[in-house]
mmCIF file of C-alpha atoms and ligand atoms in Angstrom:
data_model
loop_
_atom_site.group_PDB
_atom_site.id
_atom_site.type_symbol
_atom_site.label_atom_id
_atom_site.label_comp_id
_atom_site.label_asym_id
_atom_site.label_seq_id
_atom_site.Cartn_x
_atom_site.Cartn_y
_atom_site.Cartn_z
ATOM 1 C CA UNK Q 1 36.949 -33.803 -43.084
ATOM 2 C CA UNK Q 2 35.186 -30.431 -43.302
ATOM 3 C CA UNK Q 3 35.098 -29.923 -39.464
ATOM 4 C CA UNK Q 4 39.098 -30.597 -39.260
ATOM 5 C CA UNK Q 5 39.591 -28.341 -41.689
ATOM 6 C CA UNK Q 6 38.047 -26.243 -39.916
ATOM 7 C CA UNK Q 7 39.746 -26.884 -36.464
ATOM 8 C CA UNK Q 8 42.895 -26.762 -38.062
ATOM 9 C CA UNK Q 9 42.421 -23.259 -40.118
ATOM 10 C CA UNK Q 10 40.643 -22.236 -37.362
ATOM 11 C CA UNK Q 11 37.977 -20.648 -39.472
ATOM 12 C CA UNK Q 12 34.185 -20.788 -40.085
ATOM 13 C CA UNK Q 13 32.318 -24.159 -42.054
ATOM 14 C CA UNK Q 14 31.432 -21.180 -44.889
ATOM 15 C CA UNK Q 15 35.067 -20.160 -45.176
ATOM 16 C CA UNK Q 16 36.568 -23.620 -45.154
ATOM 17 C CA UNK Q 17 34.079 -23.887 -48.471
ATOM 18 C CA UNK Q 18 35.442 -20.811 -49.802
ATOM 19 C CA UNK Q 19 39.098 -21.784 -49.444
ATOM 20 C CA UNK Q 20 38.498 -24.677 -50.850
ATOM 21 C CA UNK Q 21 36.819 -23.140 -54.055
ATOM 22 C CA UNK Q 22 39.987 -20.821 -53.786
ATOM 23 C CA UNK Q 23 42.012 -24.167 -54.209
ATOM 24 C CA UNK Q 24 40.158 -25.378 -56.917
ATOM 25 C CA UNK Q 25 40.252 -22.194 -58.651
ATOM 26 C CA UNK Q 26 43.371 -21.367 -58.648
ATOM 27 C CA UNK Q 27 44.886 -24.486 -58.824
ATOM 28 C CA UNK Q 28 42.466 -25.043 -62.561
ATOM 29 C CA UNK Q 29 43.890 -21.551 -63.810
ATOM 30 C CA UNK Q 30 47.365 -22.356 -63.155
ATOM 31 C CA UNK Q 31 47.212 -25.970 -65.251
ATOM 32 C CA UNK Q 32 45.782 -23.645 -68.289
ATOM 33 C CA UNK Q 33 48.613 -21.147 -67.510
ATOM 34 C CA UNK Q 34 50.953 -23.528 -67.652
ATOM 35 C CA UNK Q 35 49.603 -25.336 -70.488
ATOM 36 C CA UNK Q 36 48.830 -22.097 -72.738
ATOM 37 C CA UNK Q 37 52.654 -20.835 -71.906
ATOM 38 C CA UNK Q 38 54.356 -24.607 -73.241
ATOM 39 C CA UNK Q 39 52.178 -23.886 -76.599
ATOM 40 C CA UNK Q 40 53.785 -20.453 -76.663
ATOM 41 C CA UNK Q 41 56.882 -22.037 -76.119
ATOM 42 C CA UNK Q 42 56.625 -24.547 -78.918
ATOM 43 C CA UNK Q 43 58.396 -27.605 -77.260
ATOM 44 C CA UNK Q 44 57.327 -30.842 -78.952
ATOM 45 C CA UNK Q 45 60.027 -33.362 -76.888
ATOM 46 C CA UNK Q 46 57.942 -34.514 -74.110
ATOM 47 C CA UNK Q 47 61.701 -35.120 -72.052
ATOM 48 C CA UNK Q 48 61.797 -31.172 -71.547
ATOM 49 C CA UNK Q 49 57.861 -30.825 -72.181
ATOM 50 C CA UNK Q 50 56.803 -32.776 -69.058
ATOM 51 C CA UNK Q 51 59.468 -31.285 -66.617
ATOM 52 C CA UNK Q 52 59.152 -28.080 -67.859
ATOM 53 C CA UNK Q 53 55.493 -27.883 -67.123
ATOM 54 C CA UNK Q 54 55.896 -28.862 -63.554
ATOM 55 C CA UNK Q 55 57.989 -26.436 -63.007
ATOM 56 C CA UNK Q 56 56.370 -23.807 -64.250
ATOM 57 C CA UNK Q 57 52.803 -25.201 -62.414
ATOM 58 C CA UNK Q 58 55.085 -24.847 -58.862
ATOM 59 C CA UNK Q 59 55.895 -21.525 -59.356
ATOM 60 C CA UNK Q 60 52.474 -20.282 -60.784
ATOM 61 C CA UNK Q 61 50.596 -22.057 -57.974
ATOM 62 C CA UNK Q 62 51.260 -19.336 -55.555
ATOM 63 C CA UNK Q 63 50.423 -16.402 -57.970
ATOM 64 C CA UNK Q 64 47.222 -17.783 -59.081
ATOM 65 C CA UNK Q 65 45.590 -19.017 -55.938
ATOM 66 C CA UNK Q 66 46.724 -15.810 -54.545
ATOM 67 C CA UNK Q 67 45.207 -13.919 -57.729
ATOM 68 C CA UNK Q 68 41.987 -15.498 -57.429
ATOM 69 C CA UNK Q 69 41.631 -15.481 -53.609
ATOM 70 C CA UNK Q 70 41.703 -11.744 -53.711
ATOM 71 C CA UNK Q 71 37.439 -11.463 -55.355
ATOM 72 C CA UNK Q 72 37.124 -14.207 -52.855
ATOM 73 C CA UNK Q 73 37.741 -11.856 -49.825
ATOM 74 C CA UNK Q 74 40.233 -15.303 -48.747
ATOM 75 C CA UNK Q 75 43.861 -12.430 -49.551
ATOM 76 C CA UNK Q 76 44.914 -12.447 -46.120
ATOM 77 C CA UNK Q 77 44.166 -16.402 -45.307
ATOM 78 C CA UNK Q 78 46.636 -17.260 -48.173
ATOM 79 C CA UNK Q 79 49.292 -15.336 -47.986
ATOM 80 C CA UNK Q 80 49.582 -16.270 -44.092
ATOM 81 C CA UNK Q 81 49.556 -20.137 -45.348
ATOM 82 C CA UNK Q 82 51.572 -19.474 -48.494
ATOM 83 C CA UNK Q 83 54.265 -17.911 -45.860
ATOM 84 C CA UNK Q 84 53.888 -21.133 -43.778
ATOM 85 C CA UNK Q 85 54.693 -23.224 -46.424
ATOM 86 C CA UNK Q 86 57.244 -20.914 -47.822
ATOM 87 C CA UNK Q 87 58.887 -21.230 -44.232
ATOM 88 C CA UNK Q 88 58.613 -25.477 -43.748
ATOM 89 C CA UNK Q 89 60.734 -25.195 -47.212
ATOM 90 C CA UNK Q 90 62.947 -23.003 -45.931
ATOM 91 C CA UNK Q 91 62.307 -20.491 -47.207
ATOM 92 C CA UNK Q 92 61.277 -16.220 -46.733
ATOM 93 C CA UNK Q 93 61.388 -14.670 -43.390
ATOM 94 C CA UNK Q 94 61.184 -15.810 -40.320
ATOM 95 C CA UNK Q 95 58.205 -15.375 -37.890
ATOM 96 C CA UNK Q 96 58.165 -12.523 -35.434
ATOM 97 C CA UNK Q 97 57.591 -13.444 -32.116
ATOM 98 C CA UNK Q 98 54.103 -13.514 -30.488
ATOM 99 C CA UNK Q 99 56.255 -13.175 -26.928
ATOM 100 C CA UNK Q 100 56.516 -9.643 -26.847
ATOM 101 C CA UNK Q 101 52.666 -8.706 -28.168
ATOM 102 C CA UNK Q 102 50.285 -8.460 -25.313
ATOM 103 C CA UNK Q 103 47.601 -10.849 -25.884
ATOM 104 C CA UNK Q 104 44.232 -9.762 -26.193
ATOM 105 C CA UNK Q 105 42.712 -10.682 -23.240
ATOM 106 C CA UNK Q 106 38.811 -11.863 -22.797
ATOM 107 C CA UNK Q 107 36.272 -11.750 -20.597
ATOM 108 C CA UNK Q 108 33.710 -14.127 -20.414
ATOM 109 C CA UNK Q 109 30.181 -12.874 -18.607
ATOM 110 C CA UNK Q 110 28.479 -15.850 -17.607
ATOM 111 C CA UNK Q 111 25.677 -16.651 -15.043
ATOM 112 C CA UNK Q 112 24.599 -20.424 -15.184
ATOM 113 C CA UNK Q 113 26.820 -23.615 -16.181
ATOM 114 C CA UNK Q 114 29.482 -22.576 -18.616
ATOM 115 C CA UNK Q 115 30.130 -24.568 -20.887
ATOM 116 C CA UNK Q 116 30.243 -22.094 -23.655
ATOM 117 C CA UNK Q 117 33.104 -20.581 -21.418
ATOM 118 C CA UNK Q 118 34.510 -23.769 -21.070
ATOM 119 C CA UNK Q 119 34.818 -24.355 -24.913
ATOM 120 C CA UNK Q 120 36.548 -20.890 -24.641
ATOM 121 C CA UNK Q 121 39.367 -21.549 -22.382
ATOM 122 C CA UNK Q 122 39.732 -24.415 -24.057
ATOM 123 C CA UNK Q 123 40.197 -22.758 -27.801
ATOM 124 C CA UNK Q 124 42.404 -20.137 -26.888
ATOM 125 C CA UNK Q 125 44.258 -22.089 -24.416
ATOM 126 C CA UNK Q 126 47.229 -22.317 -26.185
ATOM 127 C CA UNK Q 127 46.496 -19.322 -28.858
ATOM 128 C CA UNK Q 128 49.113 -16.860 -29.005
ATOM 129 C CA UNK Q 129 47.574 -13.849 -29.245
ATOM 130 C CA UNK Q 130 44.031 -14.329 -27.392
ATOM 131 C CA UNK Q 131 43.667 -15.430 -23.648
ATOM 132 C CA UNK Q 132 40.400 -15.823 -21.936
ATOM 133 C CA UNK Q 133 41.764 -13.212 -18.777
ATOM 134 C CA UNK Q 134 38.622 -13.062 -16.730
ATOM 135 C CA UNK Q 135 35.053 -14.920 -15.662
ATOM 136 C CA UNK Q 136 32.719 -12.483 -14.972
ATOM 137 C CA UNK Q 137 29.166 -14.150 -12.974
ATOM 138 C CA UNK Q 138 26.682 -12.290 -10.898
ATOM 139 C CA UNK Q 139 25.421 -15.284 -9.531
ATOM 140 C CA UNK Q 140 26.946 -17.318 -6.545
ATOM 141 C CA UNK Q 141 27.103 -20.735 -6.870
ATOM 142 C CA UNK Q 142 27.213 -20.939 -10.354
ATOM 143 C CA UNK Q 143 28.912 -23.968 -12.447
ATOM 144 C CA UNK Q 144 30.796 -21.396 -14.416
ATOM 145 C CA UNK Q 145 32.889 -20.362 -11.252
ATOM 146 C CA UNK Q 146 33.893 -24.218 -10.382
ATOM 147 C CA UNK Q 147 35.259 -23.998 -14.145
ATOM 148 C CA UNK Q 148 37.612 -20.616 -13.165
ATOM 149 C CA UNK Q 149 38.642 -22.349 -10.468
ATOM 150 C CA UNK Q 150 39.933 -25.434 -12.075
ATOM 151 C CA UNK Q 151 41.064 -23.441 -14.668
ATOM 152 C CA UNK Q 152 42.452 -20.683 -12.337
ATOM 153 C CA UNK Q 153 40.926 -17.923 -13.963
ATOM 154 C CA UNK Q 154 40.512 -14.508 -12.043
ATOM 155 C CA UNK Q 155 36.659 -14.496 -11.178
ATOM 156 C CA UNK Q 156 35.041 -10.880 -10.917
ATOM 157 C CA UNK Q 157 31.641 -11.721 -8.530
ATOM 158 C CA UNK Q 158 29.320 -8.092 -9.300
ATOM 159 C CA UNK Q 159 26.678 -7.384 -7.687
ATOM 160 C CA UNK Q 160 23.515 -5.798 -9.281
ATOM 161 C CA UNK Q 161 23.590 -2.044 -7.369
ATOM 162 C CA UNK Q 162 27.405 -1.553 -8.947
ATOM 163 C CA UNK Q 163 26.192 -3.139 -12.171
ATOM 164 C CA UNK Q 164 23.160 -1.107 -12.765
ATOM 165 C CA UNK Q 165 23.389 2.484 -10.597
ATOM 166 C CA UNK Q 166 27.290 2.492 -10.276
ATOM 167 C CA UNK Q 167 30.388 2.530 -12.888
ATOM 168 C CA UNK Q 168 29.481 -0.689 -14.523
ATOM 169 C CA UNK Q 169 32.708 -2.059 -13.282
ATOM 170 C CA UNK Q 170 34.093 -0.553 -16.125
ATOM 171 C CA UNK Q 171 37.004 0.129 -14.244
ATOM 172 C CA UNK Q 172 37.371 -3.104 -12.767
ATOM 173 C CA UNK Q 173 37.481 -4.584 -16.229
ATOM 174 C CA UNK Q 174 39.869 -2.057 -17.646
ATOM 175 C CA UNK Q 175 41.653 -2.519 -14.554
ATOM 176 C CA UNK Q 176 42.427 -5.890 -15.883
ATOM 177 C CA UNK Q 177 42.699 -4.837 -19.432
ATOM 178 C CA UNK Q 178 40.207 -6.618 -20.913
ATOM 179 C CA UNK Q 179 40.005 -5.782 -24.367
ATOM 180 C CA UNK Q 180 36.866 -7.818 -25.800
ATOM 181 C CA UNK Q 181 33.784 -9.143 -23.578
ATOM 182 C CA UNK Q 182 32.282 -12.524 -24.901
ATOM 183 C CA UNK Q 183 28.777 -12.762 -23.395
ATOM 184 C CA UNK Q 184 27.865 -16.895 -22.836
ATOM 185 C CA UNK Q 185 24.785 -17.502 -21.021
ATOM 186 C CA UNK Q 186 24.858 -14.185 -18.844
ATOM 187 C CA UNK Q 187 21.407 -12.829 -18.303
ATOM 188 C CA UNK Q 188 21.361 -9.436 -16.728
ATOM 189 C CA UNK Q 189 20.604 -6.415 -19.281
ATOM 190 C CA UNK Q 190 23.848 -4.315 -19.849
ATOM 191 C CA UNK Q 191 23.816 -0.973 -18.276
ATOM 192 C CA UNK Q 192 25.123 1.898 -21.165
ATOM 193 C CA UNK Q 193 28.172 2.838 -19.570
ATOM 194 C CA UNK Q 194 29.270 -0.900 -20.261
ATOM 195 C CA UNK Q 195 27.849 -1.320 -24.058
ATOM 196 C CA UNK Q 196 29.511 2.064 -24.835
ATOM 197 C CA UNK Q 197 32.656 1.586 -23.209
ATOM 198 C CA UNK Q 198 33.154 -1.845 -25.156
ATOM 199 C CA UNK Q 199 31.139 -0.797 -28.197
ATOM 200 C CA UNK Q 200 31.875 -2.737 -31.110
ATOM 201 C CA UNK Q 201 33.819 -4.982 -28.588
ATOM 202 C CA UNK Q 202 31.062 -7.574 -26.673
ATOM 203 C CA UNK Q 203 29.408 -9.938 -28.453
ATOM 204 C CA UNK Q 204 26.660 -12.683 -27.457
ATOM 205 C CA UNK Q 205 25.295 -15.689 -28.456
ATOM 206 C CA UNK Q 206 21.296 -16.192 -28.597
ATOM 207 C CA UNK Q 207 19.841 -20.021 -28.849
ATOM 208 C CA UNK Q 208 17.720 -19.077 -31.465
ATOM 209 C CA UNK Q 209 17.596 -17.328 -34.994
ATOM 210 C CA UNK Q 210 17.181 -13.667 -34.352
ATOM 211 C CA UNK Q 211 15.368 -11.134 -34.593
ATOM 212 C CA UNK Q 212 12.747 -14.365 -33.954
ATOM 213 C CA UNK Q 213 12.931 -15.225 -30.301
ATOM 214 C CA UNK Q 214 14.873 -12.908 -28.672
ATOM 215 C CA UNK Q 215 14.528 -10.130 -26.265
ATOM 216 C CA UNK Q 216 13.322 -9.891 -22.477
ATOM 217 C CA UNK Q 217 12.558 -13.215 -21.015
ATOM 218 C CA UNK Q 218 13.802 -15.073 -23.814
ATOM 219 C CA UNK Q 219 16.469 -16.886 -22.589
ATOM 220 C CA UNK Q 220 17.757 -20.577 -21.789
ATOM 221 C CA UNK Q 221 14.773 -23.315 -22.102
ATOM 222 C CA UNK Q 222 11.793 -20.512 -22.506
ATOM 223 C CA UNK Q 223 13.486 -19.579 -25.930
ATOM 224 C CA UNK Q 224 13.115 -23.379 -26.673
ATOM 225 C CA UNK Q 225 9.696 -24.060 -25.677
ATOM 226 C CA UNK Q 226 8.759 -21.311 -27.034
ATOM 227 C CA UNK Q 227 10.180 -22.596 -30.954
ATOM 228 C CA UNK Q 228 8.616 -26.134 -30.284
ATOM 229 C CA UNK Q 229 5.055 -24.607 -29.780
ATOM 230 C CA UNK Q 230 5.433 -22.839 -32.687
ATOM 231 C CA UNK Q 231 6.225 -25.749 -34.416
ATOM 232 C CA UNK Q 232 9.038 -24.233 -36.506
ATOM 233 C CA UNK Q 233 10.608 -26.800 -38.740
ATOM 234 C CA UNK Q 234 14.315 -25.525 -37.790
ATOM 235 C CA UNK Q 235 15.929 -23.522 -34.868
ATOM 236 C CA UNK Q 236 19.811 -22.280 -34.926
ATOM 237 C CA UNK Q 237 22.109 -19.805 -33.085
ATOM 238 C CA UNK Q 238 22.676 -16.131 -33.256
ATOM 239 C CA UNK Q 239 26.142 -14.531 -32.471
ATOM 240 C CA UNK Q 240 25.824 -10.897 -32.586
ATOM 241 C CA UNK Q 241 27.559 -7.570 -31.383
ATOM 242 C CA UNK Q 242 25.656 -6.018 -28.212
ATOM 243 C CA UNK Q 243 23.887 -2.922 -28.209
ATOM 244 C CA UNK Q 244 21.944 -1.752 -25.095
ATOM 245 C CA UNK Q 245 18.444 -3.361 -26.247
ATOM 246 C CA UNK Q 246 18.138 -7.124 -25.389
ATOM 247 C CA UNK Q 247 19.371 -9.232 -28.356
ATOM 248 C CA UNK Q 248 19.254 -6.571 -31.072
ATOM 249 C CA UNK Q 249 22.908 -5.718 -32.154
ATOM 250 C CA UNK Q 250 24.264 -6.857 -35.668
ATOM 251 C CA UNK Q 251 23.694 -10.477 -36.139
ATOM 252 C CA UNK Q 252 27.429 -11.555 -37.193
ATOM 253 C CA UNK Q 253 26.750 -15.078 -38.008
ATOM 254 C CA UNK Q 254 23.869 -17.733 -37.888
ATOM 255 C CA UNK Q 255 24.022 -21.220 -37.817
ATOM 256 C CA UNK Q 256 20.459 -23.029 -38.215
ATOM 257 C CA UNK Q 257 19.764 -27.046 -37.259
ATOM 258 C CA UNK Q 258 16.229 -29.151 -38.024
ATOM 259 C CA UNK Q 259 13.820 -29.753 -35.718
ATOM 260 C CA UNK Q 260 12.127 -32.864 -35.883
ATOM 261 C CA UNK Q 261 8.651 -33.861 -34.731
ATOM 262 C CA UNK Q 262 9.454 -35.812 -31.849
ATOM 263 C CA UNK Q 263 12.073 -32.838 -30.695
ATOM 264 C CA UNK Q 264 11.155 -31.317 -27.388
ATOM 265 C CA UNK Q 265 12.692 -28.380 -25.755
ATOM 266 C CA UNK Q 266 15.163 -30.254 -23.923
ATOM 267 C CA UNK Q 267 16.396 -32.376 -26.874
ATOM 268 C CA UNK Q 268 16.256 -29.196 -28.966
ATOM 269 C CA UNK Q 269 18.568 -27.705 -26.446
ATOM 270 C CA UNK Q 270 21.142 -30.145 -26.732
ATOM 271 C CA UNK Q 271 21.398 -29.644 -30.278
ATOM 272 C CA UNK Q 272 21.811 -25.622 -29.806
ATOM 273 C CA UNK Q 273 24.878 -26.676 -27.417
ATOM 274 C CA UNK Q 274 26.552 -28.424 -29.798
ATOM 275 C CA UNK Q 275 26.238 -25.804 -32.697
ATOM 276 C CA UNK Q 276 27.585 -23.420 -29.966
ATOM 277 C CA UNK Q 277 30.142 -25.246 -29.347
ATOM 278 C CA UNK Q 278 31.433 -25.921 -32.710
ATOM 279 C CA UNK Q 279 30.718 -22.246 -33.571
ATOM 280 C CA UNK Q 280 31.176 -19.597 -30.799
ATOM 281 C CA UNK Q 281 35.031 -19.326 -30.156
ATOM 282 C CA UNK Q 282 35.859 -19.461 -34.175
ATOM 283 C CA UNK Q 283 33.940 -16.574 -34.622
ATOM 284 C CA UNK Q 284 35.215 -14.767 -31.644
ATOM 285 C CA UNK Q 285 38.567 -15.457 -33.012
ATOM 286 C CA UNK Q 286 37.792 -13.856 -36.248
ATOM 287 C CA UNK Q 287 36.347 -11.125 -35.027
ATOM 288 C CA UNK Q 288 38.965 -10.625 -32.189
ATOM 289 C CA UNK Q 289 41.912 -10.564 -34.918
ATOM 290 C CA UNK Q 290 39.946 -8.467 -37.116
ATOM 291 C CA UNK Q 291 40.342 -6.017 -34.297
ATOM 292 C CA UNK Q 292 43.919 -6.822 -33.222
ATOM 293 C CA UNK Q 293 44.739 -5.655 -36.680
ATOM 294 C CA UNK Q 294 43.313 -2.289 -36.569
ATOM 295 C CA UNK Q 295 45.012 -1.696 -33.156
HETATM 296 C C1 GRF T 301 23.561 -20.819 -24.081
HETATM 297 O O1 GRF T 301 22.582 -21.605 -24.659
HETATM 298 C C2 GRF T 301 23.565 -19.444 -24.700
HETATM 299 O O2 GRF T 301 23.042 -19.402 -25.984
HETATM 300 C C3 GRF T 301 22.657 -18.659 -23.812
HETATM 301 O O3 GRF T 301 22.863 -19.198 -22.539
HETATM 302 C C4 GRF T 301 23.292 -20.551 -22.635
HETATM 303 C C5 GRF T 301 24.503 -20.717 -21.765
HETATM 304 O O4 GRF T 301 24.857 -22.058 -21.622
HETATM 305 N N1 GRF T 301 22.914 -17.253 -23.959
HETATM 306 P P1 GRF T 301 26.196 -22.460 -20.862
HETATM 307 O O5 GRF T 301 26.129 -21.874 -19.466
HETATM 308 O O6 GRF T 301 27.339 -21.896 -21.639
HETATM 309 O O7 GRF T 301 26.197 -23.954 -20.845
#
C-alpha cells in the first residue's frame, strides 16, 4: 500500500508517512471540534444531533488537516489535493493549463547501461511539467544510447578534450535548454565551468551511503566489493547535489538496505538497483518543482 501511495502522490516513502500522520491528525482534531462545538450548541435530539455533526466534520475537515499540515512542512501537498478534490465535486477554479509552460527539460549524463535513465523517461513520460530532453554519454557503444534511440531521445556523444580543456559543452546544453542535469551512472569528473554553470542544478546518485565509499575510483562494483570486505551490516544509496569534488555535494536523501552474510557484491548490487529505482526520479521530481517554483 505504502509504495502506491507513493507512486500515486508521487512523493518520497518518508513523506507518504508524514501525510498520513497529517491525515490522522487532522482528521482526530476535527471529530473533537466538532464534538466540543455540538456541546456548545446544547442539542440533546440525536435527529438534528447526528446530522448536524456530519456536517459540521465535512466542512472542518479541510481547515484542520490544512491547520495541522502547516508544522508538518506537508502546506503545499494539501492544498494542491484539497483543490483536486474541491474540483472532482465541482467545485473552485479550474486548472490552468500546463500547455503553455515550457517544461523543464532534463538531461541525463550516463556512461554504462542506463537503467537509472530508463526509470527516468519512464517517470516523467507523461509528466506535465518535466521531460527528460537529452542523453548525454561519453562512451560509444553504451546500453544507455540503444535506450535514446528507442526512446528517440536527442543523444549528445562528448568527447573528453571538449569536456575537460574546452567550454564544457555548456553551450551545447544550453543550446538545448536544459534546465537540470541528473547524473546516473556517468563516470567522468565534472570540469568547473559545468558544476558552476548548473550549480544547485545537477544532482547524482552514489551506490553507497556517503561520505563512506565515495570519491575517485569508487564507482559501479568496486564501491560494492569494497562494503562486502568491510563486512558492513547494511549498504544504501546517496542522491546528492554535485560540487566539483567527486561525490561530496549535499547529500539530499539516503535510502539504506541490509546486507546479509551470504550477500556478495553482485547480489548486493542488485539490491542498490532496485532502491534506485524506486527512489531516484521521485526525488528529482521534488527537487525539480522546488525549483520550477522559484523560477
Ligand atoms: C548506478 O548504480 C549508480 O548509482 C552509479 O552508476 C550506476 C548506473 O547504473 N552512479 P545504470 O547504468 O543506471 O544501470
Amino acid at each position: 500500500m505504502f509504495q502506491r501511495l507513493q507512486q500515486k502522490w508521487k512523493v518520497s516513502a518518508w513523506r507518504v508517512l508524514i501525510i498520513l500522520i497529517t491525515f490522522a491528525t487532522g482528521g482526530s482534531l476535527c471529530g473533537y471540534l466538532g464534538r466540543q462545538i455540538l456541546a456548545w450548541l446544547d442539542i440533546e435530539q440525536n435527529l438534528i444531533r447526528i446530522p448536524l455533526y456530519i456536517i459540521i466534520v465535512t466542512l472542518l475537515w479541510p481547515l484542520c488537516v490544512l491547520l495541522i499540515s502547516i508544522p508538518l512542512g506537508q502546506f503545499g501537498f494539501f492544498t494542491r489535493y484539497l483543490a483536486r478534490m474541491g474540483r472532482r465535486m465541482g467545485i473552485g477554479p479550474k486548472p490552468t493549463s500546463n500547455t503553455d509552460v515550457a517544461p523543464f527539460r532534463l538531461a541525463v549524463f550516463a556512461s554504462g547501461a542506463g537503467s537509472n535513465a530508463q526509470q527516468l523517461i519512464n517517470h516523467f513520460r507523461h509528466h506535465p511539467t518535466i521531460k527528460v530532453g537529452l542523453i548525454v554519454c561519453n562512451k560509444p557503444g553504451a546500453g544507455v544510447l540503444n535506450i535514446a534511440q528507442t526512446e528517440k531521445i536527442p543523444v549528445l556523444l562528448i568527447e573528453k578534450e571538449t569536456f575537460f580543456r574546452g567550454n564544457g559543452y555548456v553551450d551545447e546544453l544550453k543550446a538545448e535548454q536544459i534546465d537540470f542535469i541528473v547524473l546516473a551512472g556517468f563516470l567522468w569528473k565534472l570540469p568547473a565551468v559545468l558544476v558552476k554553470a548548473y550549480s544547485g542544478r545537477m544532482v547524482n546518485i552514489h551506490p553507497a551511503l556517503l561520505p563512506n565509499y565515495g570519491g575517485k575510483g569508487m564507482y559501479g562494483m568496486f564501491v560494492h566489493a569494497a562494503v562486502i570486505a568491510a563486512k558492513e551490516k547494511e549498504s544504501g544509496i546517496s542522491i546528492h547535489f554535485v560540487d566539483e569534488v567527486y561525490d561530496h555535494g549535499a547529500v539530499i536523501f539516503q535510502a539504506t538496505c541490509p546486507i546479509g552474510p551470504k550477500d556478495t557484491a553482485e547480489s548486493l548490487a542488485q539490491k542498490i538497483h532496485a532502491l534506485e529505482h524506486a527512489h531516484y526520479p521521485h526525488v528529482i521530481e521534488e527537487v525539480v518543482t522546488k525549483l520550477q517554483k522559484t523560477r
